[in-house]
Amino acid sequence: MKAEVEKESLRQEAQRISVLNIENYQAKNEIESAFYQQSKQLDRLRNSNNDQVNDWANTPLPIDAARLLKQAANCARRDNHSDRICVTANGNVQRVSAAP
């Protein structure tokens, strides 16, 4: 009897892991697809015939903008809800004091 209970528990765990693997595979494909599309758009901007657009697209990001983009990407991940800078699931925002 105990072996049957453990066998059922292992079967359920394998099923949960299988579902998680499928979800992770799908999320990875969505991320790769979005990255590919955004890379194509960026390439079009960088190779624009419009000099202003071309200059803007080829100018390195200031470190502050790069940091903000990195933080936004981190907050977008589902497993980062505990990050104190990110908006929590219930909509409360915890503010970080600005450096003097």
Short mmCIF file of C-alpha atoms in Angstrom, two decimals:
data_model
loop_
_atom_site.label_atom_id
_atom_site.label_comp_id
_atom_site.label_asym_id
_atom_site.label_seq_id
_atom_site.Cartn_x
_atom_site.Cartn_y
_atom_site.Cartn_z
CA MET A 1 0.00 0.00 0.00
CA LYS A 2 2.76 2.44 0.93
CA ALA A 3 4.56 1.69 -2.34
CA GLU A 4 1.40 2.46 -4.29
CA VAL A 5 1.00 5.83 -2.53
CA GLU A 6 4.62 6.73 -3.25
CA LYS A 7 4.24 5.57 -6.85
CA GLU A 8 1.17 7.81 -7.29
CA SER A 9 2.99 10.72 -5.67
CA LEU A 10 5.92 10.29 -8.06
CA ARG A 11 3.54 10.06 -11.03
CA GLN A 12 1.87 13.33 -10.01
CA GLU A 13 5.24 15.02 -9.52
CA ALA A 14 6.36 13.85 -12.97
CA GLN A 15 3.16 15.25 -14.44
CA ARG A 16 3.73 18.63 -12.73
CA ILE A 17 7.32 18.72 -13.98
CA SER A 18 6.13 17.90 -17.48
CA VAL A 19 3.65 20.80 -17.39
CA LEU A 20 6.37 23.16 -16.12
CA ASN A 21 8.74 22.03 -18.86
CA ILE A 22 6.09 22.72 -21.50
CA GLU A 23 5.36 26.17 -20.01
CA ASN A 24 9.08 27.01 -19.89
CA TYR A 25 9.56 25.83 -23.49
CA GLN A 26 6.67 28.00 -24.66
CA ALA A 27 7.91 31.03 -22.69
CA LYS A 28 11.41 30.57 -24.11
CA ASN A 29 10.02 30.45 -27.64
CA GLU A 30 7.98 33.62 -27.03
CA ILE A 31 11.05 35.42 -25.70
CA GLU A 32 13.21 34.29 -28.61
CA SER A 33 10.53 35.35 -31.10
CA ALA A 34 10.15 38.77 -29.47
CA PHE A 35 13.92 39.22 -29.39
CA TYR A 36 14.19 38.30 -33.08
CA GLN A 37 11.43 40.75 -34.05
CA GLN A 38 12.92 43.55 -31.94
CA SER A 39 16.39 42.88 -33.36
CA LYS A 40 15.01 43.18 -36.89
CA GLN A 41 13.32 46.48 -35.99
CA LEU A 42 16.52 47.78 -34.42
CA ASP A 43 18.51 46.80 -37.51
CA ARG A 44 16.05 48.74 -39.68
CA LEU A 45 16.47 51.79 -37.46
CA ARG A 46 20.24 51.51 -37.41
CA ASN A 47 20.32 51.33 -41.21
CA SER A 48 17.75 54.08 -41.76
CA ASN A 49 18.19 56.57 -44.58
CA ASN A 50 16.98 59.30 -42.22
CA ASP A 51 20.11 60.74 -40.60
CA GLN A 52 18.34 61.74 -37.36
CA VAL A 53 16.87 58.27 -36.90
CA ASN A 54 20.18 56.66 -37.82
CA ASP A 55 22.11 58.83 -35.33
CA TRP A 56 19.57 58.15 -32.58
CA ALA A 57 19.55 54.39 -33.19
CA ASN A 58 23.35 54.16 -33.22
CA THR A 59 23.95 56.28 -30.11
CA PRO A 60 24.91 54.19 -27.08
CA LEU A 61 22.38 54.30 -24.25
CA PRO A 62 23.31 56.33 -21.22
CA ILE A 63 23.98 54.06 -18.24
CA ASP A 64 20.84 55.28 -16.43
CA ALA A 65 18.61 54.34 -19.37
CA ALA A 66 20.31 50.96 -19.70
CA ARG A 67 19.80 50.34 -15.97
CA LEU A 68 16.09 51.24 -16.24
CA LEU A 69 15.64 48.89 -19.19
CA LYS A 70 17.39 46.09 -17.32
CA GLN A 71 15.20 46.64 -14.25
CA ALA A 72 12.03 46.65 -16.40
CA ALA A 73 13.08 43.34 -17.95
CA ASN A 74 13.75 41.88 -14.50
CA CYS A 75 10.36 43.04 -13.20
CA ALA A 76 8.62 41.53 -16.22
CA ARG A 77 9.78 38.05 -15.20
CA ARG A 78 7.15 36.19 -13.18
CA ASP A 79 9.68 34.94 -10.62
CA ASN A 80 10.78 38.47 -9.66
CA HIS A 81 7.70 39.59 -7.75
CA SER A 82 9.75 39.76 -4.55
CA ASP A 83 12.02 42.47 -5.97
CA ARG A 84 11.44 45.58 -3.82
CA ILE A 85 11.67 47.89 -6.84
CA CYS A 86 9.05 46.07 -8.90
CA VAL A 87 5.35 46.74 -8.67
CA THR A 88 3.82 44.05 -6.50
CA ALA A 89 0.97 41.85 -7.66
CA ASN A 90 -1.59 43.88 -5.68
CA GLY A 91 -0.48 47.15 -7.27
CA ASN A 92 1.49 48.69 -4.41
CA VAL A 93 4.68 50.41 -5.41
CA GLN A 94 7.63 50.47 -3.08
CA ARG A 95 9.76 53.49 -3.80
CA VAL A 96 13.51 53.57 -3.64
CA SER A 97 15.00 56.80 -2.37
CA ALA A 98 17.03 58.71 -4.92
CA ALA A 99 20.74 59.12 -4.39
CA PRO A 100 21.76 62.61 -3.15
#
